[in-house]
C-alpha cells in the first residue's frame, strides 16, 4: 500500500480534558469505530466514513481545556 495517506489528528476528552492524538488512515471502503477515554471511559471520538483512526496516544504536556461549559 504505497499510496496510503496517514495524518495525525488531535482530540480532547470532553469529560475530563485529557488530550489524545490518533493516526487517521484513509480507506477505500467505509469504516466506523470509536475511542473511549482511558482516564474516565467517556467516548472521545466516534467516526464513520472512508477513514479509520488508530494508534491512540495520550498527550500530557498540553494546555488543559477544563471548564468548557455551556
Ligand atoms: Zn476523559
mmCIF file of C-alpha atoms and ligand atoms in Angstrom:
data_model
loop_
_atom_site.group_PDB
_atom_site.id
_atom_site.type_symbol
_atom_site.label_atom_id
_atom_site.label_comp_id
_atom_site.label_asym_id
_atom_site.label_seq_id
_atom_site.Cartn_x
_atom_site.Cartn_y
_atom_site.Cartn_z
ATOM 1 C CA UNK A 1 0.000 0.000 0.000
ATOM 2 C CA UNK A 2 2.339 2.698 -1.205
ATOM 3 C CA UNK A 3 -0.340 5.346 -1.554
ATOM 4 C CA UNK A 4 -1.790 5.121 1.939
ATOM 5 C CA UNK A 5 -2.274 8.547 3.476
ATOM 6 C CA UNK A 6 -1.746 8.880 7.203
ATOM 7 C CA UNK A 7 -2.329 12.062 9.112
ATOM 8 C CA UNK A 8 -2.215 12.729 12.837
ATOM 9 C CA UNK A 9 -5.187 14.406 14.479
ATOM 10 C CA UNK A 10 -5.737 15.647 17.995
ATOM 11 C CA UNK A 11 -8.749 15.051 20.195
ATOM 12 C CA UNK A 12 -9.748 16.170 23.666
ATOM 13 C CA UNK A 13 -11.927 14.233 26.076
ATOM 14 C CA UNK A 14 -14.966 16.424 26.732
ATOM 15 C CA UNK A 15 -15.423 14.843 30.128
ATOM 16 C CA UNK A 16 -12.009 15.111 31.796
ATOM 17 C CA UNK A 17 -9.960 17.216 29.370
ATOM 18 C CA UNK A 18 -7.386 14.566 28.530
ATOM 19 C CA UNK A 19 -5.746 15.087 25.160
ATOM 20 C CA UNK A 20 -5.096 12.351 22.672
ATOM 21 C CA UNK A 21 -3.573 12.026 19.271
ATOM 22 C CA UNK A 22 -4.571 9.414 16.740
ATOM 23 C CA UNK A 23 -3.409 8.446 13.312
ATOM 24 C CA UNK A 24 -6.030 8.771 10.611
ATOM 25 C CA UNK A 25 -5.836 6.366 7.718
ATOM 26 C CA UNK A 26 -7.871 6.828 4.554
ATOM 27 C CA UNK A 27 -9.769 3.783 3.356
ATOM 28 C CA UNK A 28 -11.445 2.985 0.067
ATOM 29 C CA UNK A 29 -14.298 1.357 1.961
ATOM 30 C CA UNK A 30 -16.442 2.681 4.749
ATOM 31 C CA UNK A 31 -15.325 2.153 8.338
ATOM 32 C CA UNK A 32 -16.677 3.109 11.688
ATOM 33 C CA UNK A 33 -15.399 2.916 15.204
ATOM 34 C CA UNK A 34 -14.964 4.808 18.422
ATOM 35 C CA UNK A 35 -12.381 5.556 21.058
ATOM 36 C CA UNK A 36 -13.082 5.850 24.761
ATOM 37 C CA UNK A 37 -11.018 7.883 27.217
ATOM 38 C CA UNK A 38 -8.550 5.800 29.157
ATOM 39 C CA UNK A 39 -8.997 8.009 32.211
ATOM 40 C CA UNK A 40 -12.757 8.396 32.576
ATOM 41 C CA UNK A 41 -14.051 6.000 29.897
ATOM 42 C CA UNK A 42 -16.135 8.659 28.147
ATOM 43 C CA UNK A 43 -16.360 8.480 24.381
ATOM 44 C CA UNK A 44 -13.736 10.808 22.942
ATOM 45 C CA UNK A 45 -14.412 10.298 19.273
ATOM 46 C CA UNK A 46 -16.736 8.344 17.052
ATOM 47 C CA UNK A 47 -16.106 8.090 13.346
ATOM 48 C CA UNK A 48 -17.938 6.714 10.365
ATOM 49 C CA UNK A 49 -16.711 7.181 6.835
ATOM 50 C CA UNK A 50 -13.895 6.392 4.485
ATOM 51 C CA UNK A 51 -11.236 6.548 7.125
ATOM 52 C CA UNK A 52 -10.133 4.868 10.309
ATOM 53 C CA UNK A 53 -8.310 6.041 13.423
ATOM 54 C CA UNK A 54 -5.666 4.017 15.195
ATOM 55 C CA UNK A 55 -2.550 4.415 17.324
ATOM 56 C CA UNK A 56 -4.340 6.418 20.023
ATOM 57 C CA UNK A 57 -1.891 8.031 22.425
ATOM 58 C CA UNK A 58 -2.403 10.198 25.455
ATOM 59 C CA UNK A 59 -0.822 13.650 25.363
ATOM 60 C CA UNK A 60 0.225 15.005 28.724
ATOM 61 C CA UNK A 61 2.053 18.243 28.038
ATOM 62 C CA UNK A 62 -0.662 20.421 26.568
ATOM 63 C CA UNK A 63 -2.724 23.265 27.924
ATOM 64 C CA UNK A 64 -5.752 21.715 29.602
ATOM 65 C CA UNK A 65 -9.198 22.527 28.272
ATOM 66 C CA UNK A 66 -11.034 22.394 31.560
ATOM 67 C CA UNK A 67 -14.065 24.489 32.307
ATOM 68 C CA UNK A 68 -15.710 24.055 28.946
ATOM 69 C CA UNK A 69 -19.308 24.527 29.971
ATOM 70 C CA UNK A 70 -22.473 25.571 28.217
HETATM 71 ZN ZN1 LIG B 1 -11.789 11.528 29.854
#
